[in-house]
Short mmCIF file of C-alpha atoms and ligand atoms in Angstrom, two decimals:
data_model
loop_
_atom_site.label_atom_id
_atom_site.label_comp_id
_atom_site.label_asym_id
_atom_site.label_seq_id
_atom_site.Cartn_x
_atom_site.Cartn_y
_atom_site.Cartn_z
CA UNK A 1 8.66 -15.12 -3.37
CA UNK A 2 4.91 -14.56 -3.97
CA UNK A 3 4.61 -17.61 -6.35
CA UNK A 4 6.73 -19.67 -4.58
CA UNK A 5 6.50 -22.65 -1.81
CA UNK A 6 9.04 -23.96 1.00
CA UNK A 7 11.33 -24.60 0.92
CA UNK A 8 12.50 -21.75 -1.99
CA UNK A 9 10.25 -19.32 0.11
CA UNK A 10 11.74 -19.59 3.31
CA UNK A 11 14.92 -19.16 1.59
CA UNK A 12 13.55 -16.10 0.10
CA UNK A 13 11.95 -14.12 2.73
CA UNK A 14 14.61 -14.74 4.88
CA UNK A 15 16.82 -12.13 2.81
CA UNK A 16 14.38 -9.27 3.46
CA UNK A 17 12.39 -10.41 6.22
CA UNK A 18 14.54 -8.42 9.39
CA UNK A 19 14.45 -5.43 6.78
CA UNK A 20 10.77 -4.98 7.38
CA UNK A 21 10.62 -6.24 11.06
CA UNK A 22 8.62 -3.61 13.22
CA UNK A 23 11.22 -3.19 15.32
CA UNK A 24 13.30 -2.35 11.90
CA UNK A 25 10.82 -0.16 10.65
CA UNK A 26 10.15 1.94 13.45
CA UNK A 27 13.33 3.45 12.96
CA UNK A 28 11.98 4.85 9.73
CA UNK A 29 9.28 6.85 12.00
CA UNK A 30 11.39 10.24 12.25
CA UNK A 31 12.06 9.98 8.22
CA UNK A 32 8.32 9.13 7.14
CA UNK A 33 7.06 12.03 9.30
CA UNK A 34 9.58 14.58 7.19
CA UNK A 35 8.85 12.79 4.01
CA UNK A 36 4.77 13.47 4.94
CA UNK A 37 5.31 16.76 6.19
CA UNK A 38 7.18 18.09 3.02
CA UNK A 39 3.96 16.31 0.84
CA UNK A 40 1.53 18.31 2.87
CA UNK A 41 3.80 21.39 2.64
CA UNK A 42 2.85 21.64 -0.74
CA UNK A 43 -0.69 20.43 -1.02
CA UNK A 44 -2.64 23.67 -2.44
CA UNK A 45 -5.14 24.61 0.76
CA UNK A 46 -8.75 25.91 -1.05
CA UNK A 47 -8.12 24.67 -4.44
CA UNK A 48 -9.17 21.41 -5.62
CA UNK A 49 -6.50 19.11 -5.76
CA UNK A 50 -5.70 15.33 -6.42
CA UNK A 51 -4.54 13.72 -2.89
CA UNK A 52 -4.07 10.46 -4.42
CA UNK A 53 -1.63 11.50 -6.96
CA UNK A 54 -0.27 14.53 -4.98
CA UNK A 55 -0.25 12.74 -1.10
CA UNK A 56 -1.38 8.78 -1.57
CA UNK A 57 1.20 7.95 -4.20
CA UNK A 58 3.82 10.11 -3.42
CA UNK A 59 4.66 9.25 0.25
CA UNK A 60 5.04 5.31 -0.30
CA UNK A 61 6.95 5.29 -3.33
CA UNK A 62 9.58 7.91 -1.78
CA UNK A 63 9.65 5.05 1.09
CA UNK A 64 10.27 2.25 -0.76
CA UNK A 65 12.32 4.12 -3.15
CA UNK A 66 14.62 5.20 -0.31
CA UNK A 67 14.31 2.00 1.08
CA UNK A 68 15.40 -0.39 -1.93
CA UNK A 69 17.98 2.50 -2.99
CA UNK A 70 15.89 3.33 -6.13
CA UNK A 71 16.34 7.31 -7.51
CA UNK A 72 12.78 8.52 -7.15
CA UNK A 73 13.47 10.42 -10.33
CA UNK A 74 11.68 7.36 -12.92
CA UNK A 75 8.93 6.97 -10.09
CA UNK A 76 6.37 8.24 -12.96
CA UNK A 77 7.38 5.27 -15.07
CA UNK A 78 7.65 3.06 -12.78
CA UNK A 79 3.51 4.28 -11.71
CA UNK A 80 2.55 3.69 -15.46
CA UNK A 81 4.60 0.19 -15.51
CA UNK A 82 3.67 -0.62 -12.04
CA UNK A 83 -0.61 -0.14 -12.55
CA UNK A 84 -0.15 -1.95 -16.09
CA UNK A 85 1.28 -5.23 -13.91
CA UNK A 86 -1.70 -5.16 -11.65
CA UNK A 87 -4.37 -4.35 -14.39
CA UNK A 88 -6.69 -6.98 -15.94
CA UNK A 89 -7.76 -4.47 -19.30
CA UNK A 90 -4.17 -3.84 -20.78
CA UNK A 91 -3.55 -5.40 -23.75
CA UNK A 92 -0.86 -8.01 -23.79
CA UNK A 93 1.83 -6.24 -26.08
CA UNK A 94 1.53 -3.53 -23.59
CA UNK A 95 1.84 -5.82 -20.34
CA UNK A 96 4.45 -6.75 -21.95
CA UNK A 97 6.00 -4.38 -22.96
CA UNK A 98 6.03 -2.36 -19.39
CA UNK A 99 6.95 -5.33 -17.38
CA UNK A 100 10.47 -5.88 -19.96
CA UNK A 101 10.80 -2.02 -19.35
CA UNK A 102 10.47 -2.80 -15.63
CA UNK A 103 12.92 -6.11 -15.63
CA UNK A 104 15.37 -4.34 -17.87
CA UNK A 105 15.33 -1.43 -15.29
CA UNK A 106 16.27 -3.26 -12.46
CA UNK A 107 18.79 -4.96 -14.66
CA UNK A 108 20.68 -2.25 -14.91
CA UNK A 109 20.27 -0.65 -11.61
CA UNK A 110 22.15 -3.88 -9.90
CA UNK A 111 24.49 -3.62 -12.42
CA UNK A 112 25.03 -0.46 -11.36
CA UNK A 113 24.92 -1.27 -7.53
CA UNK A 114 27.07 -4.11 -8.12
CA UNK A 115 29.96 -1.95 -9.59
CA UNK A 116 29.38 0.65 -6.58
CA UNK A 117 27.63 -0.50 -3.71
CA UNK A 118 25.56 2.13 -1.71
CA UNK A 119 23.82 1.60 1.90
CA UNK A 120 20.19 0.37 0.76
CA UNK A 121 18.02 -3.33 0.45
CA UNK A 122 19.12 -3.87 -3.22
CA UNK A 123 23.02 -3.41 -2.37
CA UNK A 124 22.19 -5.81 0.80
CA UNK A 125 20.85 -8.44 -1.62
CA UNK A 126 23.58 -7.88 -4.48
CA UNK A 127 26.05 -8.92 -1.88
CA UNK A 128 23.64 -12.14 -0.41
CA UNK A 129 23.34 -12.95 -4.00
CA UNK A 130 27.41 -12.74 -5.10
CA UNK A 131 29.01 -13.74 -1.33
CA UNK A 132 26.68 -17.10 -0.58
CA UNK A 133 25.09 -17.95 -3.46
CA UNK A 134 21.58 -17.64 -1.73
CA UNK A 135 19.61 -16.05 -4.34
CA UNK A 136 19.67 -16.07 -8.01
CA UNK A 137 20.34 -12.91 -10.56
CA UNK A 138 16.64 -13.85 -11.58
CA UNK A 139 15.51 -14.34 -8.18
CA UNK A 140 17.37 -11.00 -7.42
CA UNK A 141 15.31 -8.97 -9.88
CA UNK A 142 12.11 -10.50 -9.09
CA UNK A 143 12.51 -10.02 -5.76
CA UNK A 144 13.73 -6.00 -6.03
CA UNK A 145 10.03 -5.84 -8.88
CA UNK A 146 7.94 -7.56 -6.43
CA UNK A 147 8.83 -5.60 -3.09
CA UNK A 148 8.81 -2.14 -5.46
CA UNK A 149 5.02 -3.11 -6.86
CA UNK A 150 4.27 -4.72 -3.25
CA UNK A 151 5.34 -1.36 -1.60
CA UNK A 152 3.50 1.07 -3.37
CA UNK A 153 0.52 -0.14 -4.96
CA UNK A 154 -0.77 -1.41 -1.89
CA UNK A 155 -0.59 1.35 0.42
CA UNK A 156 -1.74 4.35 -1.67
CA UNK A 157 -5.13 2.49 -1.55
CA UNK A 158 -5.01 2.38 1.57
CA UNK A 159 -4.63 6.02 2.17
CA UNK A 160 -6.71 7.54 -0.24
CA UNK A 161 -9.45 4.34 0.13
CA UNK A 162 -9.25 5.16 3.38
CA UNK A 163 -9.34 9.06 3.41
CA UNK A 164 -12.77 8.52 0.90
CA UNK A 165 -14.24 5.76 3.52
CA UNK A 166 -14.11 8.54 6.19
CA UNK A 167 -15.11 11.12 4.31
CA UNK A 168 -18.09 9.13 3.63
CA UNK A 169 -18.56 8.45 7.58
CA UNK A 170 -18.18 12.27 9.16
CA UNK A 171 -19.12 10.96 12.81
CA UNK A 172 -16.52 8.58 12.34
CA UNK A 173 -13.90 10.98 11.22
CA UNK A 174 -14.94 13.39 13.81
CA UNK A 175 -14.03 10.51 16.39
CA UNK A 176 -10.73 10.60 15.02
CA UNK A 177 -10.39 14.32 15.07
CA UNK A 178 -11.47 14.10 18.75
CA UNK A 179 -9.32 11.11 19.75
CA UNK A 180 -6.23 10.70 17.74
CA UNK A 181 -5.74 8.02 20.27
CA UNK A 182 -7.72 5.99 18.19
CA UNK A 183 -5.51 5.87 14.99
CA UNK A 184 -3.66 2.22 15.39
CA UNK A 185 -7.30 0.51 15.58
CA UNK A 186 -8.60 2.85 12.85
CA UNK A 187 -6.20 1.91 10.32
CA UNK A 188 -6.59 -1.96 11.59
CA UNK A 189 -10.44 -0.63 10.80
CA UNK A 190 -9.76 1.14 7.37
CA UNK A 191 -7.24 -2.27 6.13
CA UNK A 192 -10.18 -4.16 6.94
CA UNK A 193 -13.01 -2.07 5.12
CA UNK A 194 -11.09 -0.52 2.39
CA UNK A 195 -9.14 -4.30 1.33
CA UNK A 196 -6.71 -2.46 -0.65
CA UNK A 197 -5.48 -5.96 -1.83
CA UNK A 198 -9.28 -7.01 -3.15
CA UNK A 199 -7.80 -10.45 -4.05
CA UNK A 200 -4.65 -12.68 -2.86
CA UNK A 201 -3.04 -13.53 -5.99
CA UNK A 202 -3.61 -16.87 -7.70
CA UNK A 203 -3.08 -20.26 -6.20
CA UNK A 204 -3.30 -23.58 -6.63
CA UNK A 205 -4.40 -26.01 -4.32
CA UNK A 206 -1.58 -28.89 -3.37
CA UNK A 207 -3.88 -31.53 -1.95
CA UNK A 208 -7.68 -31.88 -2.15
CA UNK A 209 -9.88 -29.82 -0.02
CA UNK A 210 -13.52 -29.39 1.06
CA UNK A 211 -14.18 -25.48 2.65
CA UNK A 212 -17.50 -24.21 3.42
CA UNK A 213 -19.09 -26.97 1.33
CA UNK A 214 -17.18 -26.69 -2.07
CA UNK A 215 -14.96 -29.26 -3.20
CA UNK A 216 -11.54 -28.06 -4.07
CA UNK A 217 -9.24 -30.24 -6.32
CA UNK A 218 -6.08 -30.52 -6.57
CA UNK A 219 -4.22 -28.59 -8.82
CA UNK A 220 -7.69 -26.37 -8.99
CA UNK A 221 -6.81 -22.39 -9.59
CA UNK A 222 -8.41 -21.00 -6.48
CA UNK A 223 -8.36 -16.90 -6.42
CA UNK A 224 -9.33 -15.96 -2.40
CA UNK A 225 -12.03 -13.07 -2.08
CA UNK A 226 -9.77 -10.94 1.08
CA UNK A 227 -12.29 -8.04 0.36
CA UNK A 228 -15.32 -10.84 0.65
CA UNK A 229 -13.53 -11.98 4.15
CA UNK A 230 -13.37 -8.86 5.50
CA UNK A 231 -17.15 -8.27 5.13
CA UNK A 232 -17.74 -11.74 6.42
CA UNK A 233 -21.30 -11.16 8.68
CA UNK A 234 -20.31 -14.56 10.95
CA UNK A 235 -16.73 -12.39 11.80
CA UNK A 236 -17.50 -8.95 11.91
CA UNK A 237 -20.60 -7.59 13.17
CA UNK A 238 -22.40 -5.16 10.49
CA UNK A 239 -19.81 -5.44 8.09
CA UNK A 240 -20.40 -2.97 5.53
CA UNK A 241 -20.30 -0.35 8.51
CA UNK A 242 -17.32 1.70 9.04
CA UNK A 243 -16.57 1.78 12.77
CA UNK A 244 -12.95 2.98 13.85
CA UNK A 245 -13.32 1.67 17.64
CA UNK A 246 -13.98 -1.80 16.88
CA UNK A 247 -11.71 -4.70 17.25
CA UNK A 248 -10.76 -5.34 13.39
CA UNK A 249 -8.20 -7.60 14.91
CA UNK A 250 -8.26 -11.21 11.77
CA UNK A 251 -9.09 -9.10 9.14
CA UNK A 252 -7.33 -10.56 5.84
CA UNK A 253 -6.04 -7.28 4.51
CA UNK A 254 -2.47 -8.56 4.65
CA UNK A 255 -3.59 -11.88 3.69
CA UNK A 256 -2.64 -15.35 5.45
CA UNK A 257 -0.47 -18.25 6.08
CA UNK A 258 3.40 -18.19 4.85
CA UNK A 259 2.77 -15.53 2.10
CA UNK A 260 1.54 -12.96 4.88
CA UNK A 261 2.84 -9.87 3.95
CA UNK A 262 6.22 -8.85 4.55
CA UNK A 263 5.67 -4.91 4.19
CA UNK A 264 2.83 -5.05 6.85
CA UNK A 265 4.98 -3.11 9.60
CA UNK A 266 5.33 -0.54 7.14
CA UNK A 267 2.37 -0.51 5.57
CA UNK A 268 0.78 0.40 9.12
CA UNK A 269 3.44 2.94 9.94
CA UNK A 270 3.09 5.11 6.74
CA UNK A 271 -0.92 4.97 7.02
CA UNK A 272 -0.68 5.87 10.72
CA UNK A 273 2.09 8.78 10.02
CA UNK A 274 -0.13 9.53 6.95
CA UNK A 275 -3.72 9.86 8.42
CA UNK A 276 -2.36 11.52 11.83
CA UNK A 277 -0.43 14.21 9.96
CA UNK A 278 -3.12 15.14 7.07
CA UNK A 279 -6.27 15.53 10.06
CA UNK A 280 -4.04 17.46 12.05
CA UNK A 281 -2.85 19.62 9.36
CA UNK A 282 -6.27 20.24 7.47
CA UNK A 283 -9.48 21.35 9.65
CA UNK A 284 -11.58 20.72 6.89
CA UNK A 285 -11.40 18.18 4.23
CA UNK A 286 -14.43 17.31 1.25
CA UNK A 287 -14.77 15.84 -1.60
CA UNK A 288 -14.84 18.05 -4.87
CA UNK A 289 -16.49 16.10 -6.79
CA UNK A 290 -20.11 14.06 -5.99
CA UNK A 291 -18.71 10.50 -4.70
CA UNK A 292 -20.81 8.37 -7.08
CA UNK A 293 -18.44 9.96 -10.29
CA UNK A 294 -15.13 8.26 -8.18
CA UNK A 295 -13.70 6.05 -10.56
CA UNK A 296 -11.93 2.89 -9.98
CA UNK A 297 -9.22 1.17 -11.53
CA UNK A 298 -10.12 -2.12 -13.20
CA UNK A 299 -8.16 -4.88 -11.09
CA UNK A 300 -9.15 -7.80 -9.38
CA UNK A 301 -6.08 -8.20 -7.18
CA UNK A 302 -5.92 -4.48 -6.39
CA UNK A 303 -8.79 -1.81 -5.10
CA UNK A 304 -7.75 1.43 -6.19
CA UNK A 305 -9.17 4.81 -7.08
CA UNK A 306 -8.28 6.49 -10.12
CA UNK A 307 -7.81 10.11 -8.26
CA UNK A 308 -9.26 11.61 -5.04
CA UNK A 309 -10.41 15.06 -5.73
CA UNK A 310 -10.61 16.85 -2.56
CA UNK A 311 -10.26 20.40 -0.79
CA UNK A 312 -8.52 21.21 1.96
CA UNK A 313 -9.19 23.65 4.55
CA UNK A 314 -6.22 24.46 6.76
CA UNK A 315 -6.06 24.00 10.67
CA UNK A 316 -5.56 27.56 11.65
CA UNK A 317 -2.46 27.94 13.87
CA UNK A 318 -2.15 27.31 17.62
CA UNK A 319 -3.44 30.16 19.72
CA UNK A 320 -4.59 32.09 16.27
CA UNK A 321 -7.14 34.38 16.52
CA UNK A 322 -10.68 33.30 14.60
CA UNK A 323 -10.77 34.72 11.55
CA UNK A 324 -13.60 37.50 11.31
CA UNK A 325 -16.68 35.99 10.20
CA UNK A 326 -16.14 33.04 13.21
CA UNK A 327 -15.25 29.33 13.29
CA UNK A 328 -13.49 28.17 9.71
CA UNK A 329 -16.23 26.09 7.97
CA UNK A 330 -15.87 22.42 8.65
CA UNK A 331 -16.02 20.64 5.30
CA UNK A 332 -15.77 16.89 6.28
CA UNK A 333 -19.31 16.35 6.89
C1 LIG B 1 -1.97 -1.27 2.71
C2 LIG B 1 -0.78 -1.66 2.25
C3 LIG B 1 -0.63 -3.64 2.03
C4 LIG B 1 -0.97 -4.27 1.55
C5 LIG B 1 -2.78 -4.33 2.30
C6 LIG B 1 -0.57 -5.92 1.20
C7 LIG B 1 -1.63 -6.81 0.63
C8 LIG B 1 -0.53 -8.09 0.99
C9 LIG B 1 -1.10 -9.19 0.54
C10 LIG B 1 -3.03 -9.53 0.59
C11 LIG B 1 -0.33 -10.33 0.55
C12 LIG B 1 -0.37 -11.88 0.05
C13 LIG B 1 -0.78 -11.64 -0.96
C14 LIG B 1 -1.16 -13.57 -1.35
O1 LIG B 1 -1.32 -14.41 -0.72
O2 LIG B 1 -1.21 -13.69 -2.56
C15 LIG B 1 1.16 -9.75 0.84
C16 LIG B 1 2.57 -10.34 0.00
C17 LIG B 1 3.49 -9.53 0.22
N1 LIG B 1 3.45 -7.97 0.65
FE1 LIG B 1 1.97 -6.84 0.87
N2 LIG B 1 0.92 -5.54 2.08
C18 LIG B 1 0.79 -3.70 1.85
C19 LIG B 1 2.13 -3.58 1.87
C20 LIG B 1 3.06 -3.84 1.41
C21 LIG B 1 4.51 -3.07 1.53
C22 LIG B 1 4.72 -1.76 2.08
C23 LIG B 1 5.63 -4.34 0.93
C24 LIG B 1 6.81 -4.10 1.12
C25 LIG B 1 7.55 -4.06 0.39
C26 LIG B 1 4.90 -5.24 0.91
C27 LIG B 1 5.35 -6.15 0.53
C28 LIG B 1 4.82 -7.86 0.24
C29 LIG B 1 5.70 -9.06 -0.29
C30 LIG B 1 7.21 -8.84 -0.72
C31 LIG B 1 4.49 -10.38 0.01
C32 LIG B 1 5.20 -11.44 -0.51
C33 LIG B 1 4.53 -11.81 0.66
C34 LIG B 1 5.59 -13.28 0.78
O3 LIG B 1 4.84 -13.91 -0.59
O4 LIG B 1 5.52 -14.50 1.61
N3 LIG B 1 3.16 -4.82 1.07
N4 LIG B 1 0.39 -8.37 0.88
#
């Protein structure tokens, strides 16, 4: 789908579009909230924890696995394969081995589901494949591959980089804590500011065109910097500043045009639930290491931290007496 043009693109996108509409996705709210709460229950208070590995990653991977009907038991394998697929530094042999492992896994899973259908998106796609020939076998495997990779490699970054952005901008964090109704706009601003997908996938110009004084010939490869567009001073005032109250509409974090992210409503919902629940559960969050020591994964496609070590200070239960020694320390400054 991501590498196809009309009419193929429309045919493929129609098959999955309905599963990701805002209305359909809203029905997942209780389940996403429950998964989020379970993950937060497991986070140790007061000792160092990698928020990326323990929260930002398992939330979207669990949701997309449940939606597609993939057992979560293999999710550490997926993480390894998928990290390689979006990496810039994987050696070709490893890239080939991991991409082949993922395709092999899907071929086996789809064969099992064809034999014994389950109530999930992959089984629905198999039915589409087998009943009206609207999908070839290779397209079916590619679709599963794309949905799994796109469904978690991206949202994990919005959550992890979003938390980091809030920790480095404590006034904005306080603003969100003071007014939780800001959450919808906050997610849009964090999408603009963190650009979880930093570049669109490679495109080739179908027609010659001049953009911003640059001539692009027919067939030329184009690599669109979404993160650059999101910090365009001609579009956003003070683009390098995080401002949760601004109107961030028009950001390009989900791309643009026919390939605009099909999972945007799901990503928005997951992020809203994740940020709100995390801030509600922990009165103080602070980085456990100096910000300068945080490392980013080598990828021109994905803008992703390798880890986000933090210390968490739980909120006192409503109505509980303050502990001796006064109000709990706020760690988010
Ligand atoms: C914060 C989270 C997300 C971000 C920032 C994001 C970003 C993007 C971007 C920039 C594109 C366009 C790429 C291009 O034009 O080359 C895209 C496409 C796509 N995204 Fe997302 N995405 C996110 C979450 C998701 C989720 C949760 C899913 C769920 C399955 C998903 C599925 C897809 C698919 C299938 C496409 C291809 C659409 C097409 O070709 O028509 N994404 N995404």
